[in-house]
Coordinates of N, CA and C in Angstrom, one line a residue:
M3 N 204.1 98.6 121.8 CA 202.7 99.0 121.6 C 202.8 100.3 120.7
V4 N 202.0 100.6 119.8 CA 202.2 101.7 119.1 C 200.9 102.6 119.7
V5 N 201.0 103.6 119.8 CA 200.1 104.6 119.9 C 199.9 105.9 119.2
R6 N 198.7 105.8 118.4 CA 198.3 106.8 117.3 C 197.6 108.1 117.7
S7 N 198.0 109.2 117.5 CA 197.4 110.2 117.9 C 196.9 111.0 116.4
G8 N 196.1 112.1 117.0 CA 195.8 112.8 115.7 C 194.8 112.2 114.9
G9 N 194.7 112.7 113.7 CA 193.7 112.1 112.9 C 192.2 112.8 112.9
Y10 N 191.4 112.4 112.4 CA 189.7 112.9 112.6 C 188.8 111.8 112.2
N11 N 187.6 112.3 112.7 CA 186.6 111.3 112.6 C 186.2 111.2 110.9
A12 N 185.5 110.3 110.8 CA 184.9 109.5 109.2 C 183.7 110.6 109.3
Q13 N 183.2 110.9 107.8 CA 181.9 111.5 107.7 C 181.4 111.2 106.4
K14 N 180.5 111.2 106.2 CA 179.4 110.7 104.9 C 178.2 111.4 105.2
T15 N 177.8 112.0 103.9 CA 176.6 112.6 103.5 C 175.8 112.0 102.9
S16 N 174.8 111.9 103.2 CA 173.7 111.0 102.6 C 173.1 111.7 101.2
M17 N 172.8 110.8 100.0 CA 172.7 110.9 99.0 C 171.4 111.5 99.1
Q18 N 170.7 111.2 100.0 CA 169.3 111.6 99.8 C 169.1 113.0 100.6
H19 N 170.0 113.6 101.0 CA 170.0 115.1 101.5 C 169.8 115.9 100.4
P20 N 169.0 116.8 100.7 CA 168.5 117.8 99.7 C 169.7 118.5 98.8
L21 N 170.6 118.8 99.5 CA 171.7 119.8 99.0 C 172.2 118.4 98.1
A22 N 172.6 117.0 98.5 CA 173.2 116.2 97.4 C 172.3 116.0 96.3
Q23 N 171.2 116.2 96.4 CA 170.2 116.0 95.3 C 170.2 117.1 94.3
K24 N 170.7 118.1 95.0 CA 170.8 119.3 94.2 C 172.0 119.2 93.1
V25 N 173.4 118.9 93.9 CA 174.5 118.7 93.3 C 174.3 117.5 92.0
V26 N 173.7 116.6 92.3 CA 173.6 115.4 91.5 C 172.5 116.1 90.0
D27 N 171.4 116.7 90.3 CA 170.9 117.2 89.4 C 172.3 118.2 88.7
A28 N 172.5 119.0 88.9 CA 173.6 120.1 88.5 C 174.7 119.3 87.6
V29 N 175.2 118.2 88.2 CA 176.2 117.6 87.3 C 175.4 116.8 86.4
T30 N 174.2 116.3 86.6 CA 173.3 115.8 85.4 C 173.2 116.5 84.2
A31 N 172.8 117.9 84.6 CA 172.5 118.9 83.8 C 173.9 119.4 83.1
A32 N 174.7 119.2 83.6 CA 176.0 119.8 83.0 C 176.8 118.8 81.9
Q33 N 176.3 117.4 82.3 CA 176.9 116.3 81.7 C 176.1 115.6 80.5
G34 N 174.7 116.1 80.8 CA 173.7 115.6 79.7 C 173.2 114.2 80.1
K35 N 173.7 113.5 81.1 CA 173.5 112.2 81.6 C 173.3 112.0 83.1
V36 N 172.9 111.2 83.9 CA 173.5 110.8 85.2 C 174.4 110.2 85.2
V37 N 175.4 110.8 86.3 CA 176.5 110.3 86.4 C 176.7 109.5 87.8
L38 N 176.9 108.2 87.9 CA 177.1 107.4 89.1 C 178.5 107.5 89.5
T39 N 178.6 107.6 90.9 CA 179.9 107.6 91.5 C 179.8 106.7 92.7
P40 N 180.7 105.7 92.8 CA 180.7 105.1 94.3 C 181.0 105.7 95.1
T41 N 180.7 105.3 96.6 CA 181.4 106.1 97.6 C 183.1 105.9 97.6
L42 N 183.4 107.0 97.5 CA 185.0 107.3 97.7 C 185.5 107.3 99.0
G43 N 186.9 106.5 99.2 CA 187.5 106.7 100.5 C 188.5 107.7 100.3
G44 N 189.1 108.0 101.3 CA 189.9 109.1 101.2 C 190.5 109.7 102.5
S45 N 191.4 110.6 102.7 CA 191.6 111.3 104.0 C 191.5 112.6 103.9
L46 N 190.4 113.1 103.8 CA 189.8 114.7 104.0 C 189.2 114.7 105.3
P47 N 189.4 116.0 106.0 CA 188.9 116.6 107.3 C 187.3 116.8 107.0
L48 N 186.7 116.3 106.2 CA 185.1 116.7 105.7 C 184.4 116.9 106.8
F49 N 184.4 116.1 108.4 CA 183.8 116.4 109.3 C 183.6 117.7 110.1
V50 N 184.6 118.4 109.6 CA 184.7 119.8 110.2 C 183.7 120.5 109.5
F51 N 183.3 120.6 108.3 CA 182.3 121.2 107.8 C 180.9 121.0 108.6
E52 N 180.6 119.7 108.8 CA 179.4 119.3 109.5 C 179.4 119.8 111.2
Q53 N 180.6 119.5 111.7 CA 180.9 119.9 113.0 C 180.5 121.0 113.2
Y54 N 181.4 122.2 112.9 CA 181.6 123.3 112.9 C 180.7 124.4 112.3
L55 N 180.6 124.1 110.8 CA 179.8 125.0 110.0 C 178.2 124.4 109.7
K56 N 178.1 123.2 110.6 CA 176.8 122.7 110.1 C 176.1 122.7 108.8
T57 N 177.0 122.1 108.0 CA 176.4 121.8 106.6 C 177.2 120.7 106.1
P58 N 176.5 120.0 105.3 CA 177.2 118.5 105.0 C 178.2 118.9 103.6
P59 N 179.1 118.4 103.7 CA 180.3 118.5 102.7 C 179.8 117.5 101.6
I60 N 180.1 117.8 100.1 CA 179.8 117.0 99.0 C 181.0 117.1 98.4
T61 N 181.7 116.0 97.9 CA 182.8 116.2 96.9 C 182.7 115.6 95.5
V62 N 183.0 116.5 94.5 CA 182.8 115.8 93.6 C 184.1 115.7 92.6
P63 N 184.5 114.7 92.6 CA 186.1 114.0 91.8 C 185.6 114.2 90.2
I64 N 186.8 114.7 89.9 CA 186.9 115.0 88.2 C 188.0 113.9 87.8
A65 N 189.0 113.6 88.3 CA 190.3 113.0 88.2 C 189.8 111.5 87.4
N66 N 190.6 111.3 86.2 CA 190.7 110.0 85.7 C 191.1 109.0 86.6
H67 N 190.4 107.6 86.4 CA 190.7 106.8 87.4 C 192.4 106.1 87.6
D68 N 193.1 106.4 86.3 CA 194.3 106.0 86.2 C 195.4 107.5 86.4
N69 N 195.1 108.0 87.3 CA 195.8 109.4 87.3 C 197.1 109.6 88.0
N70 N 197.3 108.5 88.7 CA 198.5 108.4 89.4 C 198.6 109.5 90.8
Q71 N 197.5 109.6 91.4 CA 197.3 110.5 92.4 C 198.5 110.6 93.3
H72 N 198.9 111.8 93.6 CA 200.1 112.1 94.3 C 201.6 111.8 93.8
A73 N 201.5 111.2 92.6 CA 202.8 110.6 92.4 C 203.5 111.6 91.4
E74 N 204.9 111.4 91.3 CA 205.3 112.6 90.5 C 204.8 112.4 88.8
N75 N 204.3 111.6 88.2 CA 203.4 111.6 87.1 C 202.0 111.7 87.5
E76 N 201.6 112.5 88.3 CA 200.1 112.6 88.4 C 199.4 113.4 86.6
N77 N 198.6 112.9 86.9 CA 198.0 113.6 85.5 C 196.4 113.6 85.2
I78 N 195.8 114.5 84.4 CA 194.3 114.5 84.4 C 194.1 114.6 82.9
R79 N 193.3 114.0 82.4 CA 192.9 114.1 80.9 C 192.2 115.2 80.6
L80 N 192.7 115.8 79.7 CA 192.1 117.3 79.1 C 190.3 117.2 79.2
K81 N 190.0 116.1 79.0 CA 188.3 116.1 78.9 C 187.9 116.0 80.2
N82 N 188.5 115.3 80.9 CA 188.4 115.3 82.6 C 188.1 116.9 83.0
L83 N 189.1 117.6 82.6 CA 189.5 119.0 83.1 C 188.1 119.7 82.7
F84 N 188.2 119.6 81.3 CA 187.0 120.5 80.8 C 185.8 120.3 81.1
D85 N 185.4 119.1 81.5 CA 184.3 118.6 81.9 C 183.7 118.9 83.3
G86 N 185.4 119.0 83.9 CA 185.1 119.4 85.3 C 184.8 120.9 85.4
I87 N 185.4 121.9 84.6 CA 185.1 123.2 84.7 C 183.4 123.3 84.7
V88 N 183.0 122.4 83.5 CA 181.5 122.9 83.0 C 180.7 122.3 84.4
T89 N 181.1 120.9 84.9 CA 180.3 120.9 86.1 C 180.5 121.8 87.2
F90 N 181.6 122.1 87.5 CA 181.5 123.1 88.7 C 181.1 124.5 88.4
A91 N 180.7 124.9 87.2 CA 180.4 126.1 87.0 C 178.8 125.5 87.1
S92 N 178.4 124.5 86.9 CA 177.0 124.3 87.2 C 176.6 124.3 88.7
I93 N 177.7 123.7 89.0 CA 177.2 123.6 90.8 C 177.3 125.0 91.2
M94 N 178.1 126.0 90.8 CA 178.0 127.2 91.2 C 176.9 128.0 90.9
L95 N 176.2 127.5 89.9 CA 175.0 128.2 89.7 C 173.9 127.8 90.3
L96 N 173.9 126.8 91.3 CA 173.0 126.5 92.0 C 172.3 127.6 92.8
P97 N 171.3 127.7 92.6 CA 170.0 128.6 93.7 C 170.5 128.4 95.1
K98 N 170.4 129.3 96.2 CA 170.6 129.5 97.4 C 169.4 128.3 98.2

């Protein structure tokens, strides 16, 4: 029998949440078009933000789909990088 320990709870922020809507608006403004992204899986301890900080976490990926994540030849296309800079600047300028 294998006993696994550690790990963390799953977490998902509704796209209907007001903060999520603000982020969608900021990304749309930065990119000049509505950008649709499916729900992404991964292991990030995002539940901590909700549990301890009482705020919903929202991730905004900018990597290309073929970036070989965590491999020795991991990469990001320069367009993705520069678009990401504009996108994150737009998000950082959101009013409180």
